[in-house]
mmCIF file of C-alpha atoms and ligand atoms in Angstrom:
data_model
loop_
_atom_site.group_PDB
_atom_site.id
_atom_site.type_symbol
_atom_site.label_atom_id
_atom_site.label_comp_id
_atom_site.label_asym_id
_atom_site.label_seq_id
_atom_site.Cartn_x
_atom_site.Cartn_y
_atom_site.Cartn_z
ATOM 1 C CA UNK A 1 111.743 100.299 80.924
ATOM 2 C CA UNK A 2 108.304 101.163 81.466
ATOM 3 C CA UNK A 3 107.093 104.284 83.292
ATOM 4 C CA UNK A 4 107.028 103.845 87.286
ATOM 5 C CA UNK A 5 104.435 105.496 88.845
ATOM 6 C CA UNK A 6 103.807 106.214 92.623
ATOM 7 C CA UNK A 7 100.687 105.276 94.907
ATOM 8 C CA UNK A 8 99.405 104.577 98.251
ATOM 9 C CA UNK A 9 97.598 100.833 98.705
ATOM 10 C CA UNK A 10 94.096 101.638 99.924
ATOM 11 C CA UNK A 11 92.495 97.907 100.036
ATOM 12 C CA UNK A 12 94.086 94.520 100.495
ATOM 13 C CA UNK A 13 92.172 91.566 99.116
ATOM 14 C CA UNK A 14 93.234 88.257 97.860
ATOM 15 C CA UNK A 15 96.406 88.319 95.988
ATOM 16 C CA UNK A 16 95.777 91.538 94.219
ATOM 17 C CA UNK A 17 96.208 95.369 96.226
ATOM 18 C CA UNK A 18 94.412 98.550 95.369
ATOM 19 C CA UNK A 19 96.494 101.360 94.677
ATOM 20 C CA UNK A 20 95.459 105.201 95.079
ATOM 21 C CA UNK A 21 97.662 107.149 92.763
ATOM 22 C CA UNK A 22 98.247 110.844 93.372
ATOM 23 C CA UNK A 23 95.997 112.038 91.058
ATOM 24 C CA UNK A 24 93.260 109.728 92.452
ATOM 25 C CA UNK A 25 92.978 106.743 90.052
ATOM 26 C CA UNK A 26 92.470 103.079 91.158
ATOM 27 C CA UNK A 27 94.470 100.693 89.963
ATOM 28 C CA UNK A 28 94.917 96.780 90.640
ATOM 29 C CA UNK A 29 98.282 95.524 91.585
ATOM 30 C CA UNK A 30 100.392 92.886 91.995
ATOM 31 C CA UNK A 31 103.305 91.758 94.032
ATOM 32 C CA UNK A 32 106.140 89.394 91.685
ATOM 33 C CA UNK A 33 108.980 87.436 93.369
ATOM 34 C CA UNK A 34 111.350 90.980 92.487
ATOM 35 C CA UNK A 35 108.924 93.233 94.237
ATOM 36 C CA UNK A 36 111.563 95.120 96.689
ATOM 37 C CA UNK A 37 110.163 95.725 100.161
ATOM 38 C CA UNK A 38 112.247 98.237 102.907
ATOM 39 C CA UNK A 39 110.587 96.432 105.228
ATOM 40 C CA UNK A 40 112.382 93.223 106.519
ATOM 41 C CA UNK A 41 110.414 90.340 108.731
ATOM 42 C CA UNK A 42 107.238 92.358 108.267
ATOM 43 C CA UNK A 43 104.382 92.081 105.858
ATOM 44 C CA UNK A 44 105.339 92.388 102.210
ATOM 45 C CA UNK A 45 102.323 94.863 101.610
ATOM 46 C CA UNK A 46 99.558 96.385 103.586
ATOM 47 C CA UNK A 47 96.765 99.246 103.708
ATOM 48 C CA UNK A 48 98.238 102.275 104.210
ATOM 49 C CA UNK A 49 102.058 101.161 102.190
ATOM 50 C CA UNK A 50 103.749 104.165 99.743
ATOM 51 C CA UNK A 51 104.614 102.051 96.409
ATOM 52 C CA UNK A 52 105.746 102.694 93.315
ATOM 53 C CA UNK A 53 104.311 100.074 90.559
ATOM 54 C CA UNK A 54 104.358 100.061 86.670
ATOM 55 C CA UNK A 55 101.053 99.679 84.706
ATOM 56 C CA UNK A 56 100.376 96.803 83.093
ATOM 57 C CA UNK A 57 98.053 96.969 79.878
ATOM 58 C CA UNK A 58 94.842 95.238 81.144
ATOM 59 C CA UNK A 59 90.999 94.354 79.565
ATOM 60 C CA UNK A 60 89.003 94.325 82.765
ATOM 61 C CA UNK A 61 87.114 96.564 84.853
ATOM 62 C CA UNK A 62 90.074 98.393 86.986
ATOM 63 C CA UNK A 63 94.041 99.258 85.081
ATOM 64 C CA UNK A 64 96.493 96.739 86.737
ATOM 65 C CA UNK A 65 99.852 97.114 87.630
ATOM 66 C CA UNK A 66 103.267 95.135 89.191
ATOM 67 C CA UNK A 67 104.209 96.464 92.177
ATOM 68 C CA UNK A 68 108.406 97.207 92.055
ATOM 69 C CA UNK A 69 108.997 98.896 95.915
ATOM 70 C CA UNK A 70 106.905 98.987 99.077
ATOM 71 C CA UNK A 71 108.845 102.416 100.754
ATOM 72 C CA UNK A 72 109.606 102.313 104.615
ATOM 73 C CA UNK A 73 106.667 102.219 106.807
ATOM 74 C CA UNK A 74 107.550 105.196 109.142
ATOM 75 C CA UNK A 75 104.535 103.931 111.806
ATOM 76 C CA UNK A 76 102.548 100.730 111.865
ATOM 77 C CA UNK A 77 99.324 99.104 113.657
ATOM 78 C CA UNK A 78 100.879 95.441 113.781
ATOM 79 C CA UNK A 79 99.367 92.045 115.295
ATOM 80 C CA UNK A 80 102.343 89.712 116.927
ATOM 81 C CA UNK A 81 100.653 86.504 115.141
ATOM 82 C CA UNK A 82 99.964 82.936 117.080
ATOM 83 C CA UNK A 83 103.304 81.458 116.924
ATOM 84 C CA UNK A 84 101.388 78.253 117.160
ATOM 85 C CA UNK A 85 98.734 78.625 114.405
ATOM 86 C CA UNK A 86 101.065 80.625 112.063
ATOM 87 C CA UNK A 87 102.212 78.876 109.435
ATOM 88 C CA UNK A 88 103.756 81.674 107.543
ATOM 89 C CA UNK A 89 107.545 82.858 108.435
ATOM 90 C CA UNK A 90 106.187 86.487 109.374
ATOM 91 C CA UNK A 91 106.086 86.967 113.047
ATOM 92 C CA UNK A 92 103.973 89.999 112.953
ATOM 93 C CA UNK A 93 101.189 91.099 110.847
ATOM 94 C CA UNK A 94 101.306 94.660 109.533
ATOM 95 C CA UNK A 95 97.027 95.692 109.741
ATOM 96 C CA UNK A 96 97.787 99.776 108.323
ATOM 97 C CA UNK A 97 100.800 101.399 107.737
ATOM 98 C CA UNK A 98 101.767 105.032 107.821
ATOM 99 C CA UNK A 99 99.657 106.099 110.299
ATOM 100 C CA UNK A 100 99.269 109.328 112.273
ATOM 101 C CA UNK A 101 97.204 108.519 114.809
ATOM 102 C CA UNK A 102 95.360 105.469 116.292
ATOM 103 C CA UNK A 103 91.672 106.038 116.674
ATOM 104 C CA UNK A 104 90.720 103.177 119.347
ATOM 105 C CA UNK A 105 87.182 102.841 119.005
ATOM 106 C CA UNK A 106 85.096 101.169 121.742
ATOM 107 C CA UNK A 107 81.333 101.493 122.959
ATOM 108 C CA UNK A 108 79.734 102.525 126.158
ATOM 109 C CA UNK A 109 77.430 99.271 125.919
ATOM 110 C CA UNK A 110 76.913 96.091 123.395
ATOM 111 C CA UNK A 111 79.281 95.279 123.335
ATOM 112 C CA UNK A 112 80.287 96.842 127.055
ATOM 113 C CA UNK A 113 83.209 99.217 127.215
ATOM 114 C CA UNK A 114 86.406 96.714 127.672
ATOM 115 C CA UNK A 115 88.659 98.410 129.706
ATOM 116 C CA UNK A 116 91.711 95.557 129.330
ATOM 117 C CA UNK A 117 91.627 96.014 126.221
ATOM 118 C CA UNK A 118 91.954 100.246 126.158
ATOM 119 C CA UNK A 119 94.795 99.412 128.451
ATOM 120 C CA UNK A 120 96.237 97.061 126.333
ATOM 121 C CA UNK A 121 95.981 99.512 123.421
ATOM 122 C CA UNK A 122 97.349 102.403 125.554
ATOM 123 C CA UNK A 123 100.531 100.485 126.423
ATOM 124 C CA UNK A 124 100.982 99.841 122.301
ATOM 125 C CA UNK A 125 100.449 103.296 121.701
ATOM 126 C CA UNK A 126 102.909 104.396 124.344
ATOM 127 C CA UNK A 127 105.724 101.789 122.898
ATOM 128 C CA UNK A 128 105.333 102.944 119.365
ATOM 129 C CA UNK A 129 104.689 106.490 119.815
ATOM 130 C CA UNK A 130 101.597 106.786 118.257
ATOM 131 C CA UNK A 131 99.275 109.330 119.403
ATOM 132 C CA UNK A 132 96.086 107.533 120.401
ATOM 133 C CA UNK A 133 92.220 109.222 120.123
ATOM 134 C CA UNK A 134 89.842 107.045 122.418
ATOM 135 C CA UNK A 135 85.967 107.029 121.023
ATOM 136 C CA UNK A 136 83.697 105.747 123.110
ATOM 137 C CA UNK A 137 80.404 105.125 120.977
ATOM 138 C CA UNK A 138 76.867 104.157 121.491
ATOM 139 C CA UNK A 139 76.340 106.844 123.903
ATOM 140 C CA UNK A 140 72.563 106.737 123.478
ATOM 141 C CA UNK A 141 73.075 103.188 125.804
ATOM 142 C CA UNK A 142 74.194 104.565 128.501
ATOM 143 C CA UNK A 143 74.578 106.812 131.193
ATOM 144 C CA UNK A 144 76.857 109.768 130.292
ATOM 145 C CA UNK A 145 77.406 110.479 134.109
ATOM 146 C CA UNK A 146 78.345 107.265 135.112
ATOM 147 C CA UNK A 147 80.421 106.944 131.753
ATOM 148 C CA UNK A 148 82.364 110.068 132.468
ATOM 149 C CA UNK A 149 83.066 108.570 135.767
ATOM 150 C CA UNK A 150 84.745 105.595 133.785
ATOM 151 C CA UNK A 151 86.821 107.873 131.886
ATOM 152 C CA UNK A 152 88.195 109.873 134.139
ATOM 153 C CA UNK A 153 91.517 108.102 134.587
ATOM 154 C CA UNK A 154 92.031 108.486 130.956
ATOM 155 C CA UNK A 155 91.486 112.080 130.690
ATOM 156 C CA UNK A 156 93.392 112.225 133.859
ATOM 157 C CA UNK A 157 95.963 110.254 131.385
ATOM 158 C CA UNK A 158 96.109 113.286 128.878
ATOM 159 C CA UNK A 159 94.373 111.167 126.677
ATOM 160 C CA UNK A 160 91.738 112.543 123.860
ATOM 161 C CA UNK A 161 88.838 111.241 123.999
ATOM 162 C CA UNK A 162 85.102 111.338 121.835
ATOM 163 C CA UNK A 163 82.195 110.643 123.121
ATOM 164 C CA UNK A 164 79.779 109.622 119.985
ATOM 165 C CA UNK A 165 76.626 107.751 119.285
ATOM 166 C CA UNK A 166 76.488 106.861 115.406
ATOM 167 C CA UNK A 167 72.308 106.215 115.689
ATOM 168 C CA UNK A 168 72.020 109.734 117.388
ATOM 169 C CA UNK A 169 74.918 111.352 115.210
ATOM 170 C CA UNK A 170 76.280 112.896 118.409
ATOM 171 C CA UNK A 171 79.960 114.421 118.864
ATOM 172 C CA UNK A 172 80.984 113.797 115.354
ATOM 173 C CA UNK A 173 81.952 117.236 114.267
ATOM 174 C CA UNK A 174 84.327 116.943 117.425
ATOM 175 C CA UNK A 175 85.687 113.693 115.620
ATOM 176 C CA UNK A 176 85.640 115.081 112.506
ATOM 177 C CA UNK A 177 88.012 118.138 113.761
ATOM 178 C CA UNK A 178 90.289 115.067 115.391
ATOM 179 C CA UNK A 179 90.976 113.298 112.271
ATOM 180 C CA UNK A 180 91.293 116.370 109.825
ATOM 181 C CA UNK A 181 94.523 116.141 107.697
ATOM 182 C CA UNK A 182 95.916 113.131 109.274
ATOM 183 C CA UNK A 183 95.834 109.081 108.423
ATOM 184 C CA UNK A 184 93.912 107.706 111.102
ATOM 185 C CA UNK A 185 93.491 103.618 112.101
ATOM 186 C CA UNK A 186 90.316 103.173 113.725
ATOM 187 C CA UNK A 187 90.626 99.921 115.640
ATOM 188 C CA UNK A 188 88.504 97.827 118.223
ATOM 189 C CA UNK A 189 86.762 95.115 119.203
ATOM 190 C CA UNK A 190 84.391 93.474 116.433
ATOM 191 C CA UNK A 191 80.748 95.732 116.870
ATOM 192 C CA UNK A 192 81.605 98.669 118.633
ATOM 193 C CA UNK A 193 80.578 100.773 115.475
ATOM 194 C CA UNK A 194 83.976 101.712 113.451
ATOM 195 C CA UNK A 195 82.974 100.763 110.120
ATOM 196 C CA UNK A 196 79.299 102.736 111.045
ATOM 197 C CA UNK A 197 81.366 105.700 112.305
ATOM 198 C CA UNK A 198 83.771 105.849 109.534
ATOM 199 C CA UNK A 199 80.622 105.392 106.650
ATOM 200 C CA UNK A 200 79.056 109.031 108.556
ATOM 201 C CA UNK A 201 82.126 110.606 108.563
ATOM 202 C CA UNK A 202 82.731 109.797 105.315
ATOM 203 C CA UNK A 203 79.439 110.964 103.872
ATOM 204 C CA UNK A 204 78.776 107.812 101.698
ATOM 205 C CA UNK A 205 77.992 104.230 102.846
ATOM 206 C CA UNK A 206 81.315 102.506 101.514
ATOM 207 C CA UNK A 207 81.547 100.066 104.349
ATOM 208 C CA UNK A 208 79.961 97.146 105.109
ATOM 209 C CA UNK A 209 78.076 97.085 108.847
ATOM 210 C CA UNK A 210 76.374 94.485 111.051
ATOM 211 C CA UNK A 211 72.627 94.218 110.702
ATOM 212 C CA UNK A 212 71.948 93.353 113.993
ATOM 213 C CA UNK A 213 73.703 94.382 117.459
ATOM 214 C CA UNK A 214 76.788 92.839 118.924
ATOM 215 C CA UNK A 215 74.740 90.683 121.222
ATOM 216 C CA UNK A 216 72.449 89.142 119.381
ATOM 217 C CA UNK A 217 74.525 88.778 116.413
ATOM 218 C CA UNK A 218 76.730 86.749 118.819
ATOM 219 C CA UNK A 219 79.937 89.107 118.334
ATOM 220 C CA UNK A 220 79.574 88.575 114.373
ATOM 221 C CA UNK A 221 83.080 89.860 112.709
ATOM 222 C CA UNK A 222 81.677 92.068 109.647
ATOM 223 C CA UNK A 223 84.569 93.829 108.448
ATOM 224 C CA UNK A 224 87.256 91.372 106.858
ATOM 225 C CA UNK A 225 90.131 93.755 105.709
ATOM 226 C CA UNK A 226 91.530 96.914 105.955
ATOM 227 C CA UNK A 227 90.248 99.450 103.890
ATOM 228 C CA UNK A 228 91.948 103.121 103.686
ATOM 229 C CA UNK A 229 89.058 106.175 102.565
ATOM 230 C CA UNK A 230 90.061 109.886 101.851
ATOM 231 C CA UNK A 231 88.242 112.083 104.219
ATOM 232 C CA UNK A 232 86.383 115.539 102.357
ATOM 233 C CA UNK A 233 88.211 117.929 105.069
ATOM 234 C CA UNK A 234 91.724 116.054 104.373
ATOM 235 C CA UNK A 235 93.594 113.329 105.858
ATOM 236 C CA UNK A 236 92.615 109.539 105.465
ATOM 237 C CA UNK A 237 90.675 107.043 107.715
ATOM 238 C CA UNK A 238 91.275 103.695 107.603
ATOM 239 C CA UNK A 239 89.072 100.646 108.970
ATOM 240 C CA UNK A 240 89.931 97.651 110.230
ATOM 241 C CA UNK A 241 88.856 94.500 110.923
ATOM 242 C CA UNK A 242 87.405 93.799 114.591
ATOM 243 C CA UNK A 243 89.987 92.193 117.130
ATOM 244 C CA UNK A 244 89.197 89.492 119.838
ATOM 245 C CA UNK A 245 92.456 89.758 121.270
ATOM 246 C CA UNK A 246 95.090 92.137 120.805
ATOM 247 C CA UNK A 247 98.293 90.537 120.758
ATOM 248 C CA UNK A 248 100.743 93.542 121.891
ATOM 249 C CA UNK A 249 104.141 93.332 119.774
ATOM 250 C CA UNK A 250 107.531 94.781 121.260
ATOM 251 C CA UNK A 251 106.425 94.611 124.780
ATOM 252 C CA UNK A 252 107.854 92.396 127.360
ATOM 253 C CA UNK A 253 107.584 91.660 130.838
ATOM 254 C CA UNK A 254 110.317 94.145 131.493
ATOM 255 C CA UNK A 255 109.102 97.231 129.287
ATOM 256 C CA UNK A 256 105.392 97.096 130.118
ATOM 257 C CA UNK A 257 105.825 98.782 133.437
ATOM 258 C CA UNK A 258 107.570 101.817 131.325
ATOM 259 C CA UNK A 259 104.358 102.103 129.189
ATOM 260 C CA UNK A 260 101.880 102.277 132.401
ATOM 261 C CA UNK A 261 103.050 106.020 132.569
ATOM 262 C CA UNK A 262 101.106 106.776 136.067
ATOM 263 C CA UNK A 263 103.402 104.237 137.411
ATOM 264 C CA UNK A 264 106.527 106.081 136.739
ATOM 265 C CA UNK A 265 106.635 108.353 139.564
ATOM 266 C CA UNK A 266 105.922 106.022 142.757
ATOM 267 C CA UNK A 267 108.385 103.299 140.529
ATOM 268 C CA UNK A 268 111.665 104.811 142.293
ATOM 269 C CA UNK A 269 110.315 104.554 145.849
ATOM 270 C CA UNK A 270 110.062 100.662 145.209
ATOM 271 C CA UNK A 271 111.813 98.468 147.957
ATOM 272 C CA UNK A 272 113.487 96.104 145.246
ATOM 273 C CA UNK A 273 115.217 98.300 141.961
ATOM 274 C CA UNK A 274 114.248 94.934 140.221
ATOM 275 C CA UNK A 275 110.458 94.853 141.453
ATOM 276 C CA UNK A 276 108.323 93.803 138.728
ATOM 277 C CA UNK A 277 105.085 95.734 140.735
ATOM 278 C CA UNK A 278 103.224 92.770 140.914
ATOM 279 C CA UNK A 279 103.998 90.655 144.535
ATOM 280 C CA UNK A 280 106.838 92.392 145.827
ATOM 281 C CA UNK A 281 106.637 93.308 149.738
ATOM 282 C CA UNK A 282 107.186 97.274 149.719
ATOM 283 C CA UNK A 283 105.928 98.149 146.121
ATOM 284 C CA UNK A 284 105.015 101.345 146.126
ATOM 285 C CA UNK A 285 102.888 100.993 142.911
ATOM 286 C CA UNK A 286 100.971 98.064 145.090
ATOM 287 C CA UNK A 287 100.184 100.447 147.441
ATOM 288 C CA UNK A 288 99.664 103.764 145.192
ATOM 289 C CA UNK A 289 96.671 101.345 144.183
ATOM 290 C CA UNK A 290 95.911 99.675 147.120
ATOM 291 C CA UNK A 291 95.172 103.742 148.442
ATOM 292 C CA UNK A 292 93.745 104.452 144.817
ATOM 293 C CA UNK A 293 96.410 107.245 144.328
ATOM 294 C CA UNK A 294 96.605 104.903 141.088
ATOM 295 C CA UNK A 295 93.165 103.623 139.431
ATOM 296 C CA UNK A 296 93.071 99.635 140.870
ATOM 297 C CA UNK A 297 91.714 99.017 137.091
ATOM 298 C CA UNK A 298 94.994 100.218 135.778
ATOM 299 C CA UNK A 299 96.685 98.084 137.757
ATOM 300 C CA UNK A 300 94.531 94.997 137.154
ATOM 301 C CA UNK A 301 95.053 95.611 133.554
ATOM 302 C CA UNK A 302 98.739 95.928 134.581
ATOM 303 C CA UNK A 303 98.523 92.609 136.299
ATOM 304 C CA UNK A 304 96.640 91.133 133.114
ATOM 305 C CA UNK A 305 98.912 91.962 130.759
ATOM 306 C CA UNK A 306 102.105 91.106 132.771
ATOM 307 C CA UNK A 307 100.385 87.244 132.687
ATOM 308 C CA UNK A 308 100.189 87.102 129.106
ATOM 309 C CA UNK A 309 103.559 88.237 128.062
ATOM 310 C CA UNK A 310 106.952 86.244 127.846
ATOM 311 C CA UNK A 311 109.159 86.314 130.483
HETATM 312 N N1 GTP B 401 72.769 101.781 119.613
HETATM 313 C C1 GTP B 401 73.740 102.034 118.772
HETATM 314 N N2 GTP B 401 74.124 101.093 117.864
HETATM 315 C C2 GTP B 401 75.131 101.378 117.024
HETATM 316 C C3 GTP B 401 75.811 102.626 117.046
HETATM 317 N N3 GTP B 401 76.798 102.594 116.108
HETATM 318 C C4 GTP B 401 76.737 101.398 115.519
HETATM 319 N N4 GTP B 401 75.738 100.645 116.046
HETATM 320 C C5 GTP B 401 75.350 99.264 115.660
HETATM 321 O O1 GTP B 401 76.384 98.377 116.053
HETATM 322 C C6 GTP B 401 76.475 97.255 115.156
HETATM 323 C C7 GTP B 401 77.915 97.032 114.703
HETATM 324 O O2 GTP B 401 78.331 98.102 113.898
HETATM 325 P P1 GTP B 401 79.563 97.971 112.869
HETATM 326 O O3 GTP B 401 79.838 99.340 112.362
HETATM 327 O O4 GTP B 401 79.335 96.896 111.883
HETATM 328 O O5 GTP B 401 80.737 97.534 113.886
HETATM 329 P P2 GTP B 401 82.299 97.293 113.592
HETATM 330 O O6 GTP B 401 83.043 97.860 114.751
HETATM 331 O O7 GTP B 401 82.670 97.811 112.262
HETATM 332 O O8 GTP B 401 82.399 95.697 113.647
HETATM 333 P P3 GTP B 401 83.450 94.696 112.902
HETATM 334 O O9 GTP B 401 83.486 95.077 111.459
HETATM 335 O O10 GTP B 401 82.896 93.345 113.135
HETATM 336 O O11 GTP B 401 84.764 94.912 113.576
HETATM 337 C C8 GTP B 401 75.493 97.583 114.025
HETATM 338 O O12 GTP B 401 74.316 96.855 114.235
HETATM 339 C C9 GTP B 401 75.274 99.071 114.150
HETATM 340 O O13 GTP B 401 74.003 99.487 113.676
HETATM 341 C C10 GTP B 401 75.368 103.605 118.004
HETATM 342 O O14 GTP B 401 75.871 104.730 118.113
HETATM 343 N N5 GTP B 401 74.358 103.230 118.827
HETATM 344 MG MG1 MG B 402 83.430 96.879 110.606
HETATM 345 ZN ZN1 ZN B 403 107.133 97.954 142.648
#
């Protein structure tokens, strides 16, 4: 048998997967129908996957390889896929695997900080017990007071949070010290700046960015796949591509209150023990809104969410 070697994948594209080995060389792989994955029901391979593959003699540009074993993804970004549209037996679509931290990247204008969809990423974070980082860039479009103001619930949440501008290369050292040594998934909606961001912090322009703004470019989606980049202080950042939607995956009706966190201390003092916090008479998480002793935003996104998800 052939020497195995291992490798982290790095770039997804096509059929074939780019594999990092530990020394630092590229190679092209392959998945064959005996590729072993520890990873039932999800993606066979994605960005961020521990393999181990065996070169394959090759004539072309990059050394190729088979891929044998994808290892067991200890943390995953994953999209619950349109059961109507999805033609393929996964349910859920792995974006990065292996990841430390989720670096939730949205701006303070064009496109204009989306609040629904923080929560929404919150709540995920919260299930899967990922820490989260919130950025918040394109500072230099807005009004830092009145931005602040916006964020207070979440720093009243315990959440981190950046505030950057990429164009003004403002409170990226601070980001920089956030993503040292650890494997980061910047995700967001499509033109908020991620792949901009990540091609600063990386010190080389390896990613592909929108020419024009969000608004005129009509929401363009620039980024197509996930790409994984060694950072110079340590760690790795990976980009992804922008989201419309983010379908959450292992939340239901019944768990999503549990992921609200703020909720959890007026949930007891709830007339029903089966209230669902959303038209009970005597909720007390109704009325810790209603008196703003919990953000009415939170709740709306509470409210949101509840709608979309299967009873
Ligand atoms: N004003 C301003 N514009 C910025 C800033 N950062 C990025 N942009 C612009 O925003 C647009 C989108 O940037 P991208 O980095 O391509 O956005 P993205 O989040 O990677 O988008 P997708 O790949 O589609 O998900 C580009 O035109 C950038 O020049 C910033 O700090 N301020
Ligand atoms: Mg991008
Ligand atoms: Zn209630």
């Amino acid at each position: 048998m052939k020497e195995q070697l291992k490798g982290v994948v790095v770039r997804t594209g096509g059929a074939s997967y780019i594999v990092e080995c530990d020394d630092g060389r590229l190679v092209r792989c392959r998945t064959v129908s005996g590729t072993v994955s520890e990873n039932e029901g999800a993606s066979l391979v994605a960005v961020g996957d521990r393999v181990t593959f065996r070169p394959k003699s090759s004539g072309t540009d990059m050394p190729e390889g088979v891929i044998d074993h994808v290892e067991h993804r200890t943390s995953a970004l994953v999209r619950r896929r349109d059961v109507r549209r999805n033609r393929s037996k996964e349910q859920e679509q792995v974006i990065a695997g292996n990841i430390d931290q989720l670096v939730v990247v949205s701006s303070a204008d064009d496109p204009p900080l989306n609040r629904r969809l923080i929560d929404r990423y919150l709540a995920f974070a919260e299930s899967e017990h990922l820490p989260m980082l919130l950025v918040v860039n394109k500072t230099d479009l807005a009004d830092q007071a009145k931005l602040d103001e916006e964020l207070e619930t979440y720093r009243q949440l315990g959440c981190t949070i950046c505030c950057v501008s990429a164009a003004r290369r403002t409170g990226l050292d601070e980001l920089r010290e956030q993503l040292r040594g650890k494997v980061s998934a910047f995700s967001g909606h499509s033109g908020v700046g991620k792949s901009t961001l990540i091609n600063l912090i990386v010190g080389r322009r390896e990613l592909k960015t929108a020419r024009i703004s969000w608004k005129t470019g009509k929401g363009v989606h620039t980024t197509s796949s996930a790409t994984m980049l060694r950072l110079p202080e340590g760690g790795y950042v990976i980009d992804t591509p922008g989201i419309r939607e983010f379908n959450l995956s292992g939340i239901t009706r019944e768990n999503l209150r549990f992921y609200f966190t703020e909720f959890l201390g007026f949930m007891p003092e709830c007339s029903f023990s089966s209230c669902t916090h959303t038209v009970e008479p005597g909720c007390a998480v109704l009325h810790a809104a209603e008196t703003g002793a919990i953000d009415p935003e939170r709740y709306e996104s509470y409210l949101t969410l509840y709608d979309t998800l299967e009873g």
